[in-house]
Structures are given as structure tokens and as C-alpha cells.
Amino acid sequence: MKEGPDIARIGALIGDPARANILGALLGGKALTATELATEAGITGQTASSHLKKLVDGSLLVQTKQGRHRYFTLAGPEVAAVLEAVMGLAAHKGHLRVRTGPRDPAMRAARVCYDHLAGDMAVRIFDSMQSRGFLRVTQEKSGLGLTERGEAFVCEAGIDLKGLKSARRPLCRACLDWSERRSHLAGSLGAAFLAKFQNEGWMRRERDSRVVQITPIGNERLVKLFPAP
Amino acid sequence: MKEGPDIARIGALIGDPARANILGALLGGKALTATELATEAGITGQTASSHLKKLVDGSLLVQTKQGRHRYFTLAGPEVAAVLEAVMGLAAHKGHLRVRTGPRDPAMRAARVCYDHLAGDMAVRIFDSMQSRGFLRVTQEKSGLGLTERGEAFVCEAGIDLKGLKSARRPLCRACLDWSERRSHLAGSLGAAFLAKFQNEGWMRRERDSRVVQITPIGNERLVKLFPAP
DNA sequence: TTCATGGTTCGATCCTCGTCGAAGCATTCA
DNA sequence: TGAATGCTTCGACGAGGATCGAACCATGAA
């Protein structure tokens, strides 16, 4: 016993319903204030404050204070990845009583995963890119990279690849989708794609939710840009 | 709030120290009896029984009774992957007081991750295979597959590739290593590799531990078979 | 049948931790 | 300066759950 890192600390942090709701809300990627998170989790401000303190101490969240507000975010992409992975377990092992909420179909179609896209469309994009030989296995930390043809495609799509490459963060990363149980694209490139889709007006985020709506024009463009293999 | 699967259930299961110890022990891949798990977690039989019931109800474990013994195992590779991922968070976000146990260096060098190899040597194997073009990105559920050259290499190494392919389980899968924070090879091929290494006498499992000792001969062979990129 | 071993169930105890009310800082605005 | 808002700390309450002793089933051996 007591081999390896202390897994129980993290588990206990995720294990409380109120904290789980907070983490789930922050999976949307936006920074939220303490009161916003309190209402999101259905608890009072005092309780939220206590929970947030624990989450920050446990290094799952980071806080930045701005004026008299205090904004909270997930501590990084690794945290988001773990949360999605746990969701994958919960969805398929969770006694099959996955009481699907009203927005569940929309969530499965397209949603935000911290800073990139997840769901049906995200998996489609990943599949399309791989079938055209844009992705390759690398020995970087992330294990995934772009081929030459992939780089050409990305540049042509109007993404500043040089800028992304110069950043410290890994360019590509495979993130396991809890609804599809297949990989979608994460990393700085995944984030850049999501930003582009929103700027182009192809996608629109639902207010106070992880759900992403794909506009008709967006759908048309995306289907062309990422044909099914 | 309440979007997506119920993440708190899983978190609470992992969050108790006794249960975390049980899960950690079962990461070794071997089926263990209730009493073995009780001593492993440092609790009495009664409490262990209660915890095991919860873990089975939560679908993290499966039990098979054999005679008057009751053997427990992790419910599948997905569970093991999530546990390793959580360990990754705990190791690097965990307040840096990762009180490294006495066997910690050995764990980092080579250990069992459910049914395949993890740690330094496992990452080396993954890197070597990718640099020689044996792995490619696929659109399967796992997102990873073998190239033609990779298949040739695996067959030449004396592994029954056809048998593995016919199984339902994905052949290749990238599993995130908590000690190295890089990918190593999981899936049925990863399991087959570990089995081969043990049969050949290249590796030996430490008793009641996840630690794997690499024999001198094994080290020699492995370095030849998987040269550093 | 009788005994021993592995596991479970029940009940009681104890303690952690989530929760909220009230009061207290901090910051911004009028 | 005062008033309002955002958030934290303190204290008390209560529930849930982890733990173990004791008694109880099930299986296998003598």
C-alpha cells in the first residue's frame, strides 16, 4: 500500500457534489467568479468559498483577483483531461442511469472542453484529419503532431501556426471524448480551431453552458473543410 | 449545473484512502481476495467488505468467486487508465510533497499498469517504436494503430498478431504515464509485450507490488530491440 | 458431522465534513 | 465619507459514512 502518488486527495476533491458541479462548470473554459460558481452549484456563498479554497489548495483551480471579483479557472489542460476521462467512466459504468438532461443531445453534438471543441463534430474533425494524413505519432510529451501536409492545411485555414509552435504548450494532443469514447483534438491547435470557428461565426456558445451551437453556415463550411473519411 | 455524467460518484469512490489503496493494489493487474485487499489497505475484513461492495456497485471493480474465495479485479483497462491519469495530477499538482516511498525509483523505472508496462522503460519502447515509423494515428476508438512495418516488427518479435487482432479489444492504445508524463503503449499489444518480456525472463514482477525488475539479460535485449531514437 | 476459514451483515460509535447564519474585510461607487 | 457589493472567516449544527466488535452464512477439510 501507499505506492505512487496520493490518489485519494484528488478523488476526494472531485467526490463532493458541490465541488463536482463547480469543476463541471469550469470545464466550459470561461473564468467564473465565486458567486457565479455558488449559484451554479446550488449553494450559498460561504460554502462555495470553503470549497474553492480547497480546490485551489489542491491545485485543481487557480484564482486571479480583479477588482472586487475573484475569478477561478481550471489549473490547466491536464485537469480538464482528467475530468473528461472520469466523465467517460461515469457515463458508461455509471449504472446506465445516466439521467440525460434536456441539453444532453446538444452536449453530445458539440461542447467546449476547457479551451477546445469536444463531441460529435470534434470527433469528426479528428477522423477527417487523420484519414487525410495530417496527423502523426511523435515522441513529444503529447505523442501527437502534424505532418507536412497537415501543417500546410492548417496554415491554409488561416491559423498562425508559427505563433502556436513558439508557445510552450504542446501543439497537438488527443483528448478522450466521454460521449463518443473516441479521440478529439486538443492542445494549442485545438484551441486555435475553436477560436477560429467562433470568430468566423460558425459556432456560438450557449450562455452559461458548455453547449456549442453550430450555425447552418458553419455546418456547411465544416462539412466541406473536414469531409468524412 | 448537472451537465454531463455524474462525476462525483466516481470521485467519491476514489476519494476514500482505504478504497484508494485497494484500487492502487489492483493496478498491479492481479486478482486479489478480499482479505488480501484488507491487509493491503490496512483495515479489517468487515470494512473492506463494505468498501468492496461499493466499488463493485460503482462498477469500478468486478468480482469472481472461486470456491470460498472472492477475487476482485479492476473492471477494465479504462478504469486503470483513469487511475493513472489521476495519479499524474496528484504527482505534479500534489503540493510537491510527493513523499517518495522507498520503492519509488523502482516504480519509475518499470511497473505494471493493469496488464501492460509503464514507467521509464515503457516510454522508451513507445518512443523507439514511433521513431521507426511503427505507429500511426488511426480513426479507431483507440486512435492508435500499427503501420505495415510495425506489424512486421511485431510478428518478427514472436507475437501472435492475428490472435490479437481478432479480439474485440483495441490493439494499441496510448496510456499517459504518471511518472514520465509521456505516453506508453497499452492495449492488447501492450499486454502481449509485457507477457513476452516475462516469459523470456527479461522481467520479473516483485511480490505484492507493481514494481517490475528488469534482469541484466532483459535490459541487454530490450536496449537492442528498442534502440533510443 | 464437526471444525476451520473466508466473507458478509448488523449495530453502535465516532468523527469528519458539508452546510448555513452572522459578522467581518475589502473594494468600488456615489 | 458613507453605502453597496463581493467574498471570507467564525461558529454551530447535523448528516453521512468510515470503522470495528460480534454474530451470522458459506464453503471446504477432517
Coordinates of C-alpha atoms (C1' of nucleotides) in Angstrom, one line a residue:
Chain A
M1 CA 0.0 0.0 0.0
K2 CA 0.9 3.6 -0.4
E3 CA 2.6 3.1 -3.7
G4 CA 2.7 6.0 -6.1
P5 CA 1.1 9.4 -5.7
D6 CA -1.7 10.2 -3.4
I7 CA -4.7 9.5 -5.5
A8 CA -7.3 9.9 -2.7
R9 CA -6.7 13.6 -2.3
I10 CA -7.7 14.3 -5.8
G11 CA -10.6 11.8 -5.6
A12 CA -12.0 13.4 -2.5
L13 CA -11.8 16.8 -4.1
I14 CA -13.8 15.6 -7.1
G15 CA -16.1 13.5 -5.0
D16 CA -18.2 16.1 -3.4
P17 CA -21.3 17.0 -5.5
A18 CA -20.9 20.7 -5.0
R19 CA -17.3 20.7 -6.0
A20 CA -18.1 18.4 -8.9
N21 CA -20.6 20.9 -10.2
I22 CA -18.0 23.7 -9.8
L23 CA -15.5 21.7 -11.8
G24 CA -18.0 20.9 -14.4
A25 CA -19.0 24.5 -14.8
L26 CA -15.3 25.5 -15.2
L27 CA -14.9 22.8 -17.9
G28 CA -16.6 25.4 -20.1
G29 CA -13.2 27.2 -20.1
K30 CA -14.5 30.6 -19.0
A31 CA -13.3 32.2 -15.8
L32 CA -16.1 32.4 -13.3
T33 CA -16.5 34.4 -10.1
A34 CA -17.1 32.9 -6.8
T35 CA -20.8 33.9 -6.7
E36 CA -21.4 32.6 -10.2
L37 CA -20.0 29.3 -9.2
A38 CA -22.0 29.3 -6.0
T39 CA -25.3 29.6 -7.9
E40 CA -24.1 27.1 -10.5
A41 CA -23.5 24.6 -7.7
G42 CA -26.7 25.5 -5.8
I43 CA -25.0 26.5 -2.6
T44 CA -24.5 29.7 -0.7
G45 CA -21.5 32.0 -1.0
Q46 CA -20.0 30.9 2.3
T47 CA -20.0 27.2 1.3
A48 CA -18.6 28.0 -2.1
S49 CA -15.8 29.9 -0.6
S50 CA -14.8 27.0 1.5
H51 CA -14.9 24.6 -1.4
L52 CA -13.0 26.9 -3.7
K53 CA -10.3 27.3 -1.1
K54 CA -9.9 23.5 -1.0
L55 CA -9.8 23.2 -4.8
V56 CA -7.1 25.9 -5.0
D57 CA -5.1 24.3 -2.2
G58 CA -5.4 21.0 -4.1
S59 CA -4.1 22.8 -7.2
L60 CA -7.1 21.9 -9.3
L61 CA -8.1 25.6 -9.7
V62 CA -6.2 28.8 -9.9
Q63 CA -7.7 32.2 -9.0
T64 CA -7.0 35.7 -10.2
K65 CA -8.5 38.6 -8.4
Q66 CA -9.6 41.5 -10.4
G67 CA -11.1 44.4 -8.6
R68 CA -13.6 43.1 -6.1
H69 CA -14.2 40.0 -8.1
R70 CA -12.3 36.8 -7.8
Y71 CA -12.1 34.7 -10.9
F72 CA -11.5 31.0 -10.9
T73 CA -10.3 28.7 -13.7
L74 CA -9.1 25.1 -14.0
A75 CA -5.5 24.9 -13.2
G76 CA -4.6 23.6 -16.7
P77 CA -5.5 21.3 -19.6
E78 CA -4.3 18.3 -17.7
V79 CA -7.1 18.9 -15.1
A80 CA -9.6 19.2 -17.9
A81 CA -8.4 16.0 -19.5
V82 CA -8.7 14.1 -16.2
L83 CA -12.2 15.4 -15.7
E84 CA -13.3 14.3 -19.1
A85 CA -11.7 10.9 -18.5
V86 CA -13.6 10.5 -15.3
M87 CA -16.8 11.5 -17.1
G88 CA -16.1 8.7 -19.6
L89 CA -16.1 6.2 -16.7
A90 CA -19.2 7.7 -15.2
A91 CA -21.1 7.7 -18.4
H92 CA -20.6 4.1 -19.3
K93 CA -20.0 2.4 -16.0
G94 CA -22.4 4.6 -14.1
H95 CA -25.1 2.1 -13.7
L96 CA -26.7 3.1 -17.0
R97 CA -28.9 5.5 -15.2
V98 CA -27.3 8.4 -17.0
R99 CA -30.3 10.6 -16.4
T100 CA -29.8 12.5 -19.6
G101 CA -30.6 16.1 -19.1
P102 CA -32.6 18.2 -21.6
R103 CA -29.5 19.6 -23.1
D104 CA -27.8 16.2 -23.4
P105 CA -28.2 15.7 -27.1
A106 CA -26.8 19.2 -27.7
M107 CA -23.9 18.4 -25.4
R108 CA -23.1 15.2 -27.4
A109 CA -23.2 17.1 -30.7
A110 CA -20.7 19.9 -29.7
R111 CA -19.4 21.3 -26.5
V112 CA -16.5 23.1 -25.1
C113 CA -13.8 21.0 -23.3
Y114 CA -11.8 23.7 -21.4
D115 CA -10.5 25.5 -24.4
H116 CA -11.1 23.3 -27.4
L117 CA -14.0 21.5 -29.0
A118 CA -15.5 18.1 -27.9
G119 CA -18.4 16.0 -29.0
D120 CA -19.6 14.6 -32.3
M121 CA -18.2 17.3 -34.5
A122 CA -14.9 17.3 -32.8
V123 CA -14.5 13.6 -33.3
R124 CA -15.5 14.1 -37.0
I125 CA -12.7 16.7 -37.4
F126 CA -10.2 14.4 -35.8
D127 CA -11.1 11.5 -38.0
S128 CA -11.1 13.6 -41.1
M129 CA -7.6 15.0 -40.3
Q130 CA -6.2 11.6 -39.6
S131 CA -7.6 10.0 -42.7
R132 CA -6.0 12.6 -44.9
G133 CA -2.7 12.0 -43.2
F134 CA -2.4 15.3 -41.4
L135 CA -1.5 13.7 -38.0
R136 CA 1.3 11.6 -37.0
V137 CA 2.7 10.0 -33.8
T138 CA 5.6 11.8 -32.4
Q139 CA 7.8 11.3 -29.4
E140 CA 6.9 14.6 -27.8
K141 CA 5.2 14.8 -24.5
S142 CA 1.9 14.9 -26.2
G143 CA 2.6 12.0 -28.5
L144 CA 0.8 13.7 -31.4
G145 CA 2.0 16.1 -34.1
L146 CA 1.3 17.5 -37.6
T147 CA 2.7 16.1 -40.8
E148 CA 3.9 18.4 -43.5
R149 CA 0.6 18.1 -45.3
G150 CA -1.1 18.8 -42.0
E151 CA 0.9 22.0 -41.5
A152 CA 0.0 23.2 -45.0
F153 CA -3.6 22.5 -44.3
V154 CA -3.6 24.4 -41.0
C155 CA -1.8 27.4 -42.5
E156 CA -4.2 27.5 -45.4
A157 CA -7.1 27.5 -43.0
G158 CA -5.7 30.8 -41.7
I159 CA -4.2 29.8 -38.4
D160 CA -1.0 31.3 -37.2
L161 CA 1.0 28.0 -36.9
K162 CA 4.3 29.7 -36.2
G163 CA 2.8 31.5 -33.2
L164 CA 1.4 28.3 -31.8
K165 CA 4.7 26.5 -32.3
S166 CA 6.7 29.1 -30.4
A167 CA 4.5 28.7 -27.4
R168 CA 5.5 26.4 -24.6
R169 CA 2.3 24.4 -24.8
P170 CA 2.1 21.2 -26.9
L171 CA 0.6 21.9 -30.3
C172 CA -1.5 18.7 -30.6
R173 CA -2.9 16.4 -28.0
A174 CA -5.5 13.7 -28.2
C175 CA -8.3 14.1 -25.6
L176 CA -10.7 11.3 -25.0
D177 CA -14.3 12.2 -25.6
W178 CA -16.7 11.0 -22.9
S179 CA -19.7 11.0 -25.2
E180 CA -18.1 9.4 -28.2
R181 CA -15.4 7.5 -26.5
R182 CA -13.0 8.4 -29.2
S183 CA -10.3 11.0 -29.5
H184 CA -10.7 14.6 -30.5
L185 CA -8.0 17.2 -31.0
A186 CA -6.8 19.2 -28.0
G187 CA -3.6 21.2 -27.4
S188 CA -3.0 24.7 -28.6
L189 CA -4.1 23.8 -32.2
G190 CA -7.4 22.5 -30.9
A191 CA -7.9 25.8 -29.0
A192 CA -7.0 27.8 -32.1
F193 CA -9.5 25.8 -34.2
L194 CA -12.3 26.6 -31.7
A195 CA -11.4 30.3 -31.6
K196 CA -11.4 30.4 -35.4
F197 CA -14.8 28.7 -35.6
Q198 CA -16.3 31.2 -33.3
N199 CA -14.7 34.2 -35.0
E200 CA -16.0 33.0 -38.3
G201 CA -19.5 32.8 -36.9
W202 CA -19.6 29.0 -37.5
M203 CA -20.3 28.3 -33.9
R204 CA -21.9 30.1 -31.0
R205 CA -21.6 29.3 -27.3
E206 CA -24.7 28.9 -25.3
R207 CA -24.9 31.2 -22.4
D208 CA -23.8 29.6 -19.0
S209 CA -23.3 26.2 -20.5
R210 CA -20.7 24.1 -22.2
V211 CA -23.0 23.6 -25.2
V212 CA -21.9 24.9 -28.6
Q213 CA -24.4 25.6 -31.3
I214 CA -23.2 25.1 -34.9
T215 CA -24.8 27.6 -37.2
P216 CA -26.1 26.5 -40.6
I217 CA -23.3 28.3 -42.4
G218 CA -20.8 26.8 -40.0
N219 CA -22.1 23.3 -40.6
E220 CA -21.8 23.8 -44.3
R221 CA -18.3 25.0 -44.1
L222 CA -17.1 22.4 -41.6
V223 CA -18.5 19.5 -43.6
K224 CA -16.6 20.8 -46.6
L225 CA -13.4 21.5 -44.7
F226 CA -13.5 18.2 -42.8
P227 CA -15.1 15.6 -45.1
A228 CA -16.0 12.3 -43.6
P229 CA -13.3 9.7 -44.3
Chain B
M1 CA -25.1 22.6 -13.3
K2 CA -25.7 18.9 -13.6
E3 CA -24.4 18.8 -17.2
G4 CA -22.9 15.6 -18.4
P5 CA -22.3 12.4 -16.4
D6 CA -22.2 12.2 -12.7
I7 CA -18.5 12.7 -12.0
A8 CA -19.0 13.0 -8.2
R9 CA -19.9 9.3 -7.7
I10 CA -16.6 8.2 -9.2
G11 CA -14.7 10.8 -7.3
A12 CA -16.1 9.8 -4.0
L13 CA -15.3 6.2 -4.7
I14 CA -11.6 7.1 -5.4
G15 CA -11.6 9.7 -2.6
D16 CA -11.5 7.4 0.4
P17 CA -8.0 6.5 1.5
A18 CA -8.9 2.8 2.1
R19 CA -10.6 2.5 -1.3
A20 CA -7.7 4.3 -3.0
N21 CA -5.3 1.8 -1.5
I22 CA -7.5 -1.0 -2.8
L23 CA -7.6 0.4 -6.3
G24 CA -3.9 1.1 -6.2
A25 CA -3.2 -2.5 -5.3
L26 CA -5.4 -3.8 -8.1
L27 CA -3.5 -1.6 -10.6
G28 CA -0.9 -4.4 -10.4
G29 CA -3.4 -6.4 -12.6
K30 CA -3.5 -9.5 -10.4
A31 CA -6.8 -10.6 -9.0
L32 CA -6.7 -10.3 -5.2
T33 CA -9.0 -11.7 -2.5
A34 CA -11.0 -9.6 0.0
T35 CA -8.7 -10.4 2.9
E36 CA -5.6 -9.6 0.8
L37 CA -7.1 -6.3 -0.1
A38 CA -8.0 -5.7 3.6
T39 CA -4.4 -6.1 4.8
E40 CA -3.2 -4.1 1.8
A41 CA -5.4 -1.2 2.8
G42 CA -4.7 -1.6 6.5
I43 CA -8.3 -2.2 7.5
T44 CA -10.3 -5.1 8.9
G45 CA -12.2 -7.6 6.9
Q46 CA -15.6 -6.1 7.7
T47 CA -14.7 -2.6 6.5
A48 CA -13.1 -4.0 3.4
S49 CA -16.2 -5.9 2.6
S50 CA -18.2 -2.7 2.8
H51 CA -15.8 -0.8 0.6
L52 CA -15.6 -3.6 -2.0
K53 CA -19.3 -3.7 -2.2
K54 CA -19.4 0.0 -3.0
L55 CA -16.6 -0.3 -5.6
V56 CA -18.5 -3.2 -7.3
D57 CA -21.8 -1.3 -7.2
G58 CA -20.0 1.7 -8.7
S59 CA -18.6 -0.6 -11.5
L60 CA -15.0 0.1 -10.8
L61 CA -14.4 -3.5 -9.8
V62 CA -15.6 -6.9 -10.8
Q63 CA -15.7 -9.9 -8.6
T64 CA -15.4 -13.6 -9.4
K65 CA -16.0 -16.1 -6.7
Q66 CA -13.9 -19.2 -6.7
G67 CA -14.5 -21.7 -4.0
R68 CA -14.7 -19.9 -0.8
H69 CA -12.5 -17.1 -2.0
R70 CA -13.8 -14.0 -3.7
Y71 CA -11.4 -12.4 -6.2
F72 CA -11.5 -8.8 -7.2
T73 CA -10.1 -7.1 -10.3
L74 CA -10.4 -3.7 -11.9
A75 CA -13.4 -3.5 -14.1
G76 CA -11.3 -2.9 -17.2
P77 CA -8.5 -1.0 -18.9
E78 CA -10.5 2.2 -18.9
V79 CA -10.5 2.2 -15.1
A80 CA -6.8 1.6 -15.0
A81 CA -6.2 4.5 -17.4
V82 CA -8.3 6.9 -15.4
L83 CA -6.5 5.9 -12.2
E84 CA -3.1 6.5 -13.8
A85 CA -4.3 9.8 -15.1
V86 CA -5.4 10.9 -11.7
M87 CA -2.0 9.8 -10.4
G88 CA -0.5 12.1 -12.9
L89 CA -2.4 15.0 -11.4
A90 CA -1.6 14.0 -7.9
A91 CA 2.1 13.7 -8.6
H92 CA 2.6 17.1 -10.2
K93 CA -0.1 19.2 -8.7
G94 CA 0.0 17.4 -5.3
H95 CA 1.7 20.2 -3.4
L96 CA 5.1 18.8 -4.3
R97 CA 5.2 16.8 -1.1
V98 CA 5.2 13.6 -3.0
R99 CA 6.7 11.8 -0.1
T100 CA 8.5 9.3 -2.3
G101 CA 8.5 5.9 -0.8
P102 CA 11.4 3.6 -0.7
R103 CA 10.4 1.7 -3.8
D104 CA 9.7 4.9 -5.7
P105 CA 12.7 4.9 -8.0
A106 CA 12.0 1.3 -8.9
M107 CA 8.4 2.3 -9.7
R108 CA 9.5 5.0 -12.0
A109 CA 11.9 2.6 -13.8
A110 CA 9.3 -0.1 -14.6
R111 CA 6.0 -1.0 -13.2
V112 CA 2.8 -2.8 -14.2
C113 CA -0.2 -0.7 -15.3
Y114 CA -3.1 -3.2 -15.1
D115 CA -1.9 -5.5 -17.8
H116 CA 0.9 -3.7 -19.6
L117 CA 4.2 -2.0 -18.8
A118 CA 4.6 1.6 -17.5
G119 CA 7.5 3.7 -16.4
D120 CA 10.8 4.7 -17.9
M121 CA 11.4 1.6 -20.0
A122 CA 7.8 1.6 -21.3
V123 CA 8.2 5.2 -22.5
R124 CA 11.5 4.2 -24.1
I125 CA 9.7 1.4 -26.0
F126 CA 7.0 3.8 -27.2
D127 CA 9.5 6.4 -28.4
S128 CA 11.6 3.8 -30.2
M129 CA 8.6 2.3 -32.0
Q130 CA 7.3 5.7 -33.1
S131 CA 10.7 7.0 -34.3
R132 CA 11.0 3.9 -36.5
G133 CA 7.6 4.6 -38.0
F134 CA 5.8 1.6 -36.4
L135 CA 2.9 3.6 -35.1
R136 CA 0.3 5.7 -36.8
V137 CA -2.8 7.7 -36.0
T138 CA -6.0 5.8 -36.9
Q139 CA -9.6 6.6 -36.6
E140 CA -10.3 3.6 -34.4
K141 CA -11.7 4.1 -30.9
S142 CA -8.2 4.0 -29.6
G143 CA -6.8 6.5 -32.1
L144 CA -3.6 4.4 -32.5
G145 CA -2.5 1.6 -34.8
L146 CA 0.4 -0.3 -36.3
T147 CA 1.9 0.6 -39.7
E148 CA 2.9 -2.2 -42.1
R149 CA 6.5 -2.0 -40.9
G150 CA 5.2 -2.1 -37.3
E151 CA 3.2 -5.2 -38.0
A152 CA 6.3 -6.9 -39.5
F153 CA 8.3 -5.9 -36.5
V154 CA 5.8 -7.2 -34.0
C155 CA 5.4 -10.6 -35.9
E156 CA 9.2 -10.9 -36.0
A157 CA 9.3 -10.4 -32.3
G158 CA 7.3 -13.6 -31.9
I159 CA 3.9 -12.1 -31.1
D160 CA 0.7 -13.6 -32.4
L161 CA -0.6 -10.5 -34.1
K162 CA -3.5 -12.3 -35.8
G163 CA -4.8 -13.6 -32.5
L164 CA -4.7 -10.1 -31.0
K165 CA -6.4 -8.5 -34.0
S166 CA -9.3 -10.9 -33.8
A167 CA -10.0 -10.0 -30.3
R168 CA -12.6 -7.3 -29.5
R169 CA -10.2 -5.2 -27.6
P170 CA -8.3 -2.4 -29.3
L171 CA -4.8 -3.4 -30.3
C172 CA -2.9 -0.3 -29.5
R173 CA -3.7 2.5 -27.1
A174 CA -1.6 5.3 -25.7
C175 CA -1.7 5.4 -21.9
L176 CA -0.4 8.5 -20.1
D177 CA 2.5 7.7 -17.7
W178 CA 2.2 9.5 -14.4
S179 CA 5.9 9.3 -13.6
E180 CA 7.2 10.3 -17.1
R181 CA 4.2 12.3 -18.2
R182 CA 4.5 10.8 -21.6
S183 CA 2.7 8.1 -23.5
H184 CA 3.4 4.4 -23.3
L185 CA 1.9 1.5 -25.2
A186 CA -1.3 0.0 -23.8
G187 CA -4.0 -2.1 -25.4
S188 CA -3.8 -5.8 -26.2
L189 CA -0.4 -5.3 -27.9
G190 CA 1.0 -3.7 -24.8
A191 CA -0.3 -6.6 -22.7
A192 CA 1.3 -9.1 -25.1
F193 CA 4.6 -7.3 -24.9
L194 CA 4.6 -7.5 -21.1
A195 CA 3.7 -11.2 -21.2
K196 CA 6.5 -11.9 -23.7
F197 CA 9.0 -10.0 -21.6
Q198 CA 8.2 -12.0 -18.5
N199 CA 8.1 -15.3 -20.4
E200 CA 11.5 -14.6 -21.8
G201 CA 12.9 -13.9 -18.4
W202 CA 13.6 -10.3 -19.2
M203 CA 11.5 -9.0 -16.4
R204 CA 10.3 -10.3 -13.1
R205 CA 7.5 -8.9 -11.0
E206 CA 8.2 -8.0 -7.4
R207 CA 5.9 -9.8 -5.0
D208 CA 2.9 -7.9 -3.8
S209 CA 3.9 -4.8 -5.7
R210 CA 3.5 -3.1 -9.1
V211 CA 7.3 -2.9 -9.4
V212 CA 8.9 -4.8 -12.2
Q213 CA 12.6 -5.7 -12.1
I214 CA 14.4 -5.8 -15.4
T215 CA 17.0 -8.6 -15.4
P216 CA 20.5 -7.9 -16.8
I217 CA 19.8 -10.1 -19.8
G218 CA 16.5 -8.4 -20.3
N219 CA 18.0 -5.0 -20.3
E220 CA 20.5 -6.0 -22.9
R221 CA 17.9 -7.4 -25.2
L222 CA 15.5 -4.6 -24.7
V223 CA 18.1 -1.9 -25.5
K224 CA 18.9 -3.8 -28.7
L225 CA 15.3 -4.4 -29.7
F226 CA 14.2 -0.8 -28.9
P227 CA 17.1 1.5 -29.6
A228 CA 16.8 5.0 -28.4
P229 CA 15.7 7.3 -31.2
Chain C
dT1 C1' -21.0 -34.2 11.5
dT2 C1' -17.8 -31.2 13.2
dC3 C1' -14.4 -27.8 12.8
dA4 C1' -11.9 -24.1 10.5
dT5 C1' -11.5 -20.4 7.2
dG6 C1' -13.2 -16.7 4.2
dG7 C1' -16.8 -13.1 3.9
dT8 C1' -20.9 -10.7 5.0
dT9 C1' -24.4 -8.4 7.8
dC10 C1' -25.9 -5.9 11.8
dG11 C1' -25.4 -2.5 15.3
dA12 C1' -23.2 1.0 17.8
dT13 C1' -19.7 4.5 18.0
dC14 C1' -17.3 8.2 16.5
dC15 C1' -15.6 11.8 13.6
dT16 C1' -15.1 14.2 9.6
dC17 C1' -17.0 17.5 6.7
dG18 C1' -20.7 19.9 4.2
dT19 C1' -23.9 23.5 5.3
dC20 C1' -25.6 28.0 6.5
dG21 C1' -26.3 32.3 9.7
dA22 C1' -24.0 36.2 11.4
dA23 C1' -20.3 39.1 11.5
dG24 C1' -16.2 41.0 9.4
dC25 C1' -12.8 42.7 5.4
dA26 C1' -12.1 44.6 1.0
dT27 C1' -13.2 47.2 -3.0
dT28 C1' -15.8 50.1 -5.8
dC29 C1' -19.2 53.7 -6.5
dA30 C1' -21.8 57.8 -5.3
Chain D
dT1 C1' -17.4 59.8 3.9
dG2 C1' -20.9 56.6 3.6
dA3 C1' -23.3 52.8 1.2
dA4 C1' -23.4 48.6 -1.5
dT5 C1' -21.4 44.6 -3.4
dG6 C1' -18.2 40.5 -3.4
dC7 C1' -16.1 37.4 -0.7
dT8 C1' -14.1 35.3 3.6
dT9 C1' -13.9 33.8 8.5
dC10 C1' -16.1 32.0 12.6
dG11 C1' -19.2 29.2 15.0
dA12 C1' -22.7 25.8 15.5
dC13 C1' -25.5 22.3 13.7
dG14 C1' -26.4 17.9 11.5
dA15 C1' -25.9 14.2 8.4
dG16 C1' -23.4 10.9 6.2
dG17 C1' -20.1 7.5 6.4
dA18 C1' -15.9 5.0 8.0
dT19 C1' -14.7 1.9 11.5
dC20 C1' -14.8 -2.2 14.3
dG21 C1' -16.9 -6.0 17.6
dA22 C1' -19.9 -9.6 17.4
dA23 C1' -22.8 -12.7 15.4
dC24 C1' -24.0 -15.0 11.2
dC25 C1' -23.7 -17.7 6.4
dA26 C1' -21.0 -20.4 3.0
dT27 C1' -17.5 -23.4 1.6
dG28 C1' -14.1 -26.8 2.1
dA29 C1' -11.4 -30.2 5.0
dA30 C1' -11.1 -33.8 8.5

